[in-house]
Each structure stands twice: as structure tokens, then as C-alpha cells.
Short mmCIF file of C-alpha atoms and ligand atoms in Angstrom, two decimals:
data_model
loop_
_atom_site.label_atom_id
_atom_site.label_comp_id
_atom_site.label_asym_id
_atom_site.label_seq_id
_atom_site.Cartn_x
_atom_site.Cartn_y
_atom_site.Cartn_z
CA MET A 1 -0.18 -0.01 0.00
CA ALA A 2 1.30 3.50 -0.84
CA LYS A 3 2.57 5.68 2.19
CA VAL A 4 1.16 8.74 0.82
CA LYS A 5 -1.72 9.19 -1.45
CA LYS A 6 -3.42 12.16 -3.09
CA ALA A 7 -6.74 13.49 -2.38
CA SER A 8 -7.94 12.81 -5.64
CA GLU A 9 -7.43 9.20 -5.34
CA SER A 10 -10.24 8.99 -3.05
CA LEU A 11 -12.57 10.89 -5.25
CA THR A 12 -16.10 9.38 -5.23
CA ILE A 13 -19.09 10.55 -7.20
CA MET A 14 -22.65 9.33 -6.69
CA THR A 15 -25.41 10.47 -8.91
CA ASN A 16 -29.05 9.76 -8.15
CA ILE A 17 -32.66 10.83 -8.98
CA VAL A 18 -34.73 11.70 -5.92
CA LEU A 19 -37.81 9.17 -5.88
CA PRO A 20 -41.21 9.92 -4.09
CA ASN A 21 -40.38 7.71 -1.07
CA GLU A 22 -37.27 9.66 -0.29
CA THR A 23 -39.17 12.92 0.27
CA ASN A 24 -40.64 14.75 3.11
CA SER A 25 -44.31 16.46 3.27
CA LEU A 26 -42.87 19.40 1.32
CA ARG A 27 -41.84 16.97 -1.59
CA ASN A 28 -38.24 17.74 -0.99
CA LEU A 29 -35.49 15.18 -0.26
CA PHE A 30 -35.92 14.29 3.39
CA GLY A 31 -32.73 15.18 5.34
CA GLY A 32 -32.37 11.99 6.88
CA GLU A 33 -32.19 10.27 3.24
CA LEU A 34 -29.65 12.75 2.32
CA LEU A 35 -27.19 12.10 5.26
CA ALA A 36 -27.29 8.42 4.60
CA LYS A 37 -26.35 9.08 0.89
CA MET A 38 -23.56 11.48 2.17
CA ASP A 39 -22.29 8.74 4.64
CA ARG A 40 -22.23 6.09 1.83
CA CYS A 41 -20.33 8.32 -0.53
CA ALA A 42 -17.94 9.41 2.24
CA SER A 43 -17.14 6.00 3.34
CA ILE A 44 -16.18 4.85 -0.07
CA SER A 45 -13.94 7.63 -0.31
CA ALA A 46 -12.35 6.79 3.09
CA ALA A 47 -11.88 3.18 1.98
CA ARG A 48 -10.33 4.09 -1.27
CA HIS A 49 -7.91 6.17 0.75
CA CYS A 50 -6.82 3.55 3.05
CA GLU A 51 -7.77 0.39 1.42
CA ARG A 52 -9.24 -0.76 4.57
CA ARG A 53 -12.64 -1.21 6.24
CA VAL A 54 -13.65 1.88 7.88
CA VAL A 55 -16.23 3.02 10.49
CA THR A 56 -17.91 6.45 10.77
CA ALA A 57 -16.40 8.05 13.80
CA SER A 58 -18.15 11.48 13.70
CA VAL A 59 -20.35 13.43 11.60
CA ASN A 60 -18.65 16.96 12.27
CA HIS A 61 -20.86 19.11 10.11
CA VAL A 62 -23.74 19.13 7.81
CA SER A 63 -25.47 22.16 6.31
CA PHE A 64 -28.71 22.16 4.27
CA ASN A 65 -28.36 25.18 2.10
CA HIS A 66 -30.94 24.55 -0.71
CA PRO A 67 -33.91 22.00 -0.76
CA ILE A 68 -33.59 19.20 -3.43
CA PRO A 69 -36.95 18.42 -5.06
CA GLU A 70 -38.62 15.02 -5.89
CA GLY A 71 -37.28 14.16 -9.28
CA GLY A 72 -34.14 16.41 -9.01
CA VAL A 73 -30.87 14.95 -10.08
CA VAL A 74 -28.66 15.05 -6.87
CA VAL A 75 -24.88 14.60 -7.39
CA LEU A 76 -22.56 13.75 -4.35
CA GLU A 77 -18.79 14.34 -4.45
CA SER A 78 -16.56 13.14 -1.63
CA LYS A 79 -12.85 13.18 -1.08
CA VAL A 80 -10.62 12.67 1.90
CA SER A 81 -9.53 16.18 3.01
CA ARG A 82 -6.79 15.14 5.57
CA ALA A 83 -5.36 11.85 6.85
CA PHE A 84 -4.36 11.57 10.54
CA SER A 85 -2.86 8.33 12.36
CA THR A 86 -5.75 6.08 11.88
CA SER A 87 -8.65 8.70 11.36
CA MET A 88 -9.33 10.74 8.47
CA GLU A 89 -11.65 13.72 7.49
CA VAL A 90 -13.87 13.40 4.53
CA TYR A 91 -15.51 16.40 2.72
CA VAL A 92 -18.86 15.79 0.94
CA ASP A 93 -20.26 18.29 -1.47
CA VAL A 94 -23.78 17.99 -2.78
CA TRP A 95 -25.08 19.37 -6.06
CA LEU A 96 -28.53 19.57 -7.56
CA ASP A 97 -27.95 19.04 -11.33
CA ASP A 98 -30.25 20.06 -13.93
CA PRO A 99 -29.14 18.27 -16.96
CA ILE A 100 -31.71 19.98 -19.37
CA ASN A 101 -30.67 23.59 -18.60
CA GLN A 102 -27.11 22.57 -17.72
CA LYS A 103 -27.02 24.36 -14.38
CA LYS A 104 -25.61 22.91 -10.92
CA ILE A 105 -26.49 24.45 -7.78
CA HIS A 106 -24.26 23.48 -4.38
CA THR A 107 -27.16 22.49 -2.00
CA ASN A 108 -24.94 20.83 0.89
CA GLU A 109 -21.73 20.12 2.33
CA GLY A 110 -20.83 17.59 5.15
CA ILE A 111 -17.74 16.72 7.06
CA TYR A 112 -17.24 13.24 8.33
CA THR A 113 -14.60 11.42 10.16
CA PHE A 114 -13.92 7.87 9.54
CA VAL A 115 -11.43 5.45 11.17
CA ALA A 116 -9.72 2.58 9.47
CA VAL A 117 -10.15 -0.77 11.62
CA ASP A 118 -8.67 -4.24 11.26
CA GLU A 119 -10.57 -7.55 11.56
CA PHE A 120 -10.98 -7.19 15.36
CA ASN A 121 -12.29 -3.53 14.70
CA ARG A 122 -9.31 -1.95 16.08
CA PRO A 123 -8.05 1.18 14.59
CA ILE A 124 -5.00 0.78 12.29
CA PRO A 125 -2.64 3.30 10.53
CA ILE A 126 -3.44 4.67 7.30
CA PRO A 127 -1.51 6.40 4.36
CA ASP A 128 -0.80 10.20 4.79
CA MET A 129 -2.52 12.48 2.31
CA ILE A 130 -1.24 15.28 0.08
CA PRO A 131 -3.61 17.94 -1.07
CA GLU A 132 -2.97 19.35 -4.43
CA THR A 133 -5.69 22.07 -5.39
CA GLU A 134 -6.12 25.32 -3.65
CA GLU A 135 -9.58 23.96 -2.10
CA GLU A 136 -7.76 20.84 -1.02
CA LYS A 137 -5.11 22.82 0.63
CA LEU A 138 -7.44 24.87 2.42
CA ARG A 139 -9.66 22.16 3.83
CA HIS A 140 -6.38 20.16 4.71
CA ALA A 141 -5.13 22.97 6.69
CA ALA A 142 -8.31 23.64 8.69
CA ALA A 143 -8.93 19.95 9.30
CA ILE A 144 -6.75 19.88 12.50
CA ARG A 145 -8.86 22.48 14.07
CA ARG A 146 -12.11 20.48 13.17
CA LYS A 147 -10.58 17.24 14.55
CA GLU A 148 -9.82 19.05 17.95
CA LEU A 149 -13.27 20.56 17.92
CA SER A 150 -14.80 17.25 17.33
CA LEU A 151 -12.62 15.50 20.15
CA ILE A 152 -13.54 18.22 22.56
CA LEU A 153 -17.36 18.09 21.82
CA SER A 154 -17.40 14.21 22.08
CA GLY A 155 -15.52 14.45 25.45
CA ARG A 156 -12.53 12.84 24.14
CA MET A 157 -10.22 15.62 24.53
CA LYS A 158 -10.18 18.44 27.38
CA PRO A 159 -10.12 21.89 25.91
CA LEU A 160 -6.96 22.89 27.65
CA ASP A 161 -5.14 20.03 25.97
CA SER A 162 -6.00 21.26 22.52
CA ILE A 163 -3.09 22.98 20.48
CA GLU A 164 -5.30 24.88 17.90
CA LEU A 165 -8.30 25.75 19.92
CA LYS A 166 -6.98 26.46 23.43
CA LYS A 167 -7.72 30.18 23.30
CA LEU A 168 -11.47 29.44 22.45
CA PHE A 169 -11.81 27.88 25.86
CA GLN A 170 -9.49 30.06 27.93
CA GLU A 171 -10.95 32.82 29.92
CA PRO A 172 -9.33 36.17 29.03
CA GLU A 173 -7.13 37.55 31.58
CA GLU A 174 -9.28 40.77 32.06
CA THR A 175 -12.41 38.47 33.01
CA LYS A 176 -10.04 36.57 35.33
CA ASP A 177 -8.98 39.87 36.86
CA SER A 178 -12.44 41.40 37.09
CA LYS A 179 -13.62 38.12 38.92
CA LYS A 180 -10.92 38.41 41.52
CA ASP A 181 -11.90 42.12 42.08
CA LYS A 182 -15.25 41.16 42.96
CA LYS A 183 -14.19 38.74 45.70
C1 PKZ B 201 -10.36 -0.42 -1.76
C2 PKZ B 201 -11.76 0.51 -1.70
C3 PKZ B 201 -12.63 0.26 -2.59
C4 PKZ B 201 -14.08 0.76 -2.10
C5 PKZ B 201 -15.11 0.00 -2.07
C6 PKZ B 201 -15.45 -0.46 -0.69
C7 PKZ B 201 -16.16 0.64 0.06
C8 PKZ B 201 -16.44 -0.01 1.44
C9 PKZ B 201 -17.05 1.08 2.18
C10 PKZ B 201 -17.52 0.48 3.46
C11 PKZ B 201 -18.26 1.28 4.00
C12 PKZ B 201 -18.62 0.89 5.60
C13 PKZ B 201 -19.02 2.23 5.98
C14 PKZ B 201 -19.81 1.75 7.47
C15 PKZ B 201 -19.92 3.24 8.02
C16 PKZ B 201 -20.86 2.92 9.16
O1 PKZ B 201 -21.87 2.96 9.06
S1 PKZ B 201 -20.16 2.66 10.63
C17 PKZ B 201 -21.29 2.57 11.98
C18 PKZ B 201 -21.31 3.73 12.84
N1 PKZ B 201 -19.96 3.82 13.45
C19 PKZ B 201 -19.62 3.04 14.54
O2 PKZ B 201 -20.29 2.12 14.94
C20 PKZ B 201 -18.38 3.18 15.09
C21 PKZ B 201 -18.31 2.73 16.56
N2 PKZ B 201 -17.15 3.44 17.05
C22 PKZ B 201 -16.07 2.58 17.27
O3 PKZ B 201 -15.78 1.62 16.67
C23 PKZ B 201 -14.78 3.20 17.93
O4 PKZ B 201 -15.03 4.25 18.81
C24 PKZ B 201 -13.82 3.92 16.86
C25 PKZ B 201 -14.28 5.09 16.01
C26 PKZ B 201 -13.08 2.70 16.06
C27 PKZ B 201 -12.67 4.59 17.59
O5 PKZ B 201 -11.95 3.57 18.32
P1 PKZ B 201 -11.26 3.95 19.78
O6 PKZ B 201 -10.67 2.70 20.50
O7 PKZ B 201 -11.99 4.95 20.70
O8 PKZ B 201 -9.96 4.45 18.92
P2 PKZ B 201 -9.02 5.80 19.47
O9 PKZ B 201 -7.47 5.35 19.18
O10 PKZ B 201 -9.48 6.61 20.63
O11 PKZ B 201 -9.28 6.81 18.13
C28 PKZ B 201 -8.85 6.27 16.82
C29 PKZ B 201 -8.86 7.56 16.00
O12 PKZ B 201 -10.43 8.13 15.89
C30 PKZ B 201 -10.32 9.46 16.07
N3 PKZ B 201 -11.73 9.73 16.73
C31 PKZ B 201 -12.31 8.98 17.60
N4 PKZ B 201 -13.46 9.65 17.75
C32 PKZ B 201 -13.40 10.90 17.32
C33 PKZ B 201 -14.34 11.92 16.95
N5 PKZ B 201 -15.36 11.90 17.54
N6 PKZ B 201 -13.89 13.13 16.30
C34 PKZ B 201 -12.75 12.89 15.63
N7 PKZ B 201 -11.92 12.04 15.84
C35 PKZ B 201 -12.39 10.75 16.42
C36 PKZ B 201 -9.09 9.71 17.16
O13 PKZ B 201 -8.62 11.02 17.42
C37 PKZ B 201 -8.23 8.72 16.34
O14 PKZ B 201 -7.47 9.44 15.40
P3 PKZ B 201 -6.12 9.36 15.05
O15 PKZ B 201 -5.19 10.50 15.76
O16 PKZ B 201 -5.32 7.91 15.47
O17 PKZ B 201 -6.06 9.66 13.78
#
């Protein structure tokens, strides 16, 4: 297995048409259906990167910016944005594609964390990942902050142990001083 892989090697594209049984009462794609599609797409990217079985460790962020109507063509594109030791972040972009008028609207994005596991479901090391495009480089650089935030929110890291986000959780000196004054 290669020790370093490119982000583009994990690119996964899934194209689907929205069927009536996937919609909500407004006849738009139901959010939970979209989340499942995003998880499937992202997990294939993760498996392509590490060439191993993967499990979803965390769904770090999902935004719903634009509804996707029944009959719409939905395109999901995912790529690994950063590889850590045994875990990796995967970015999923979702588009509503209008093949007749040749228009594409970016409707959603999601950020997932997957962990590569062995046959006993224990985490195992994965190849590193090199970003190449500007967007890949930006997502790669910010991924370390998102990882720390996800670990803090899931109770796996103490805020003050974080390297990138420590400041967010530290009380400013002035506040500490004003508290002392009140005592
Ligand atoms: C060749 C290819 C062709 C492709 C074609 C085949 C495609 C084939 C696709 C298969 C697709 C199946 C996709 C199923 C996707 C589900 O549906 S999985 C079901 C839902 N998920 C689960 O059940 C997972 C349950 N959780 C677990 O098993 C364990 O908690 C985990 C996730 C393995 C972690 O285990 P642990 O012992 O706690 O491990 P720990 O060492 O503490 O953490 C391991 C890493 O995870 C990170 N981590 C853990 N939790 C978090 C968190 N909340 N946030 C961020 N990072 C975290 C840690 O920081 C650490 O990262 P590294 O610094 O090592 O990189």
C-alpha cells in the first residue's frame, strides 16, 4: 500500500434521482435520506484512501443550504481532506444538477470522520494524504482544528489540551482579573 496518496485518489461521485419515497411532506429530499447518502459516499472515499474497512467515527458538520425537489438529480462528490494516524476527515459536496438547462446548484456540504479498522475493529494506521488544489489545501489546513473541536465536543479531549483551539476555551485575563476584584 502507498504511504502517501493524493486527495484525488479518494474522489467518489454518486449520482441519483430523488424518488417520491425519499421525500418529506414538502416533496423535497428528506434530510435523513441525504445524510445516509452522504455517509455512503464519504465511506467509499475513506475506504479508497486507506484500502481498509472503515467506520464512521463522527459527523462533524452538515449544512442544508437549498432544498432538493422530488425528481431532482442529486450529485454527491466526496474526497479525503486530511489523513491523521488512524482517522481521516472526508468532505462531501452535494449538487442539484439540472441536465436539461445545464445548471448546477451547490445545495449541501458535510464533513465526516472515519477510522480504519482491522478484523477485530481496532484502529489501524493509514497512508498520509497530499492536497494538491487550492481548495484541497485550505480544507487540509483547517481539518486539524475541526478534529480538535470534534474530540472536545465528544468528550475525548480536554479543551485546554488542544493546541489549535485552546484560546477559544481560555478565559481572557481581564475577565479573570475582574472576577478577582469582585471577591
Ligand atoms: C479499496 C476501496 C474500494 C471501495 C469500495 C469499498 C467501500 C466499502 C465502504 C465500507 C463502508 C462502510 C461504512 C460503514 C459506516 C458505518 O455505518 S459505521 C457505523 C457507525 N459507526 C460505528 O459504529 C463506530 C463505533 N465506534 C468505534 O468503533 C470506535 O469508537 C472507533 C471509531 C473505531 C474509535 O475507536 P477507539 O478505540 O476509541 O480509538 P481511538 O484510538 O481513541 O481513536 C482512533 C482515531 O479516531 C479518532 N476519533 C475518535 N473519535 C473521534 C471523534 N468523535 N471525532 C474525531 N476523531 C475521532 C481519534 O482521534 C483517533 O484518530 P488518530 O489520531 O488515530 O488519527
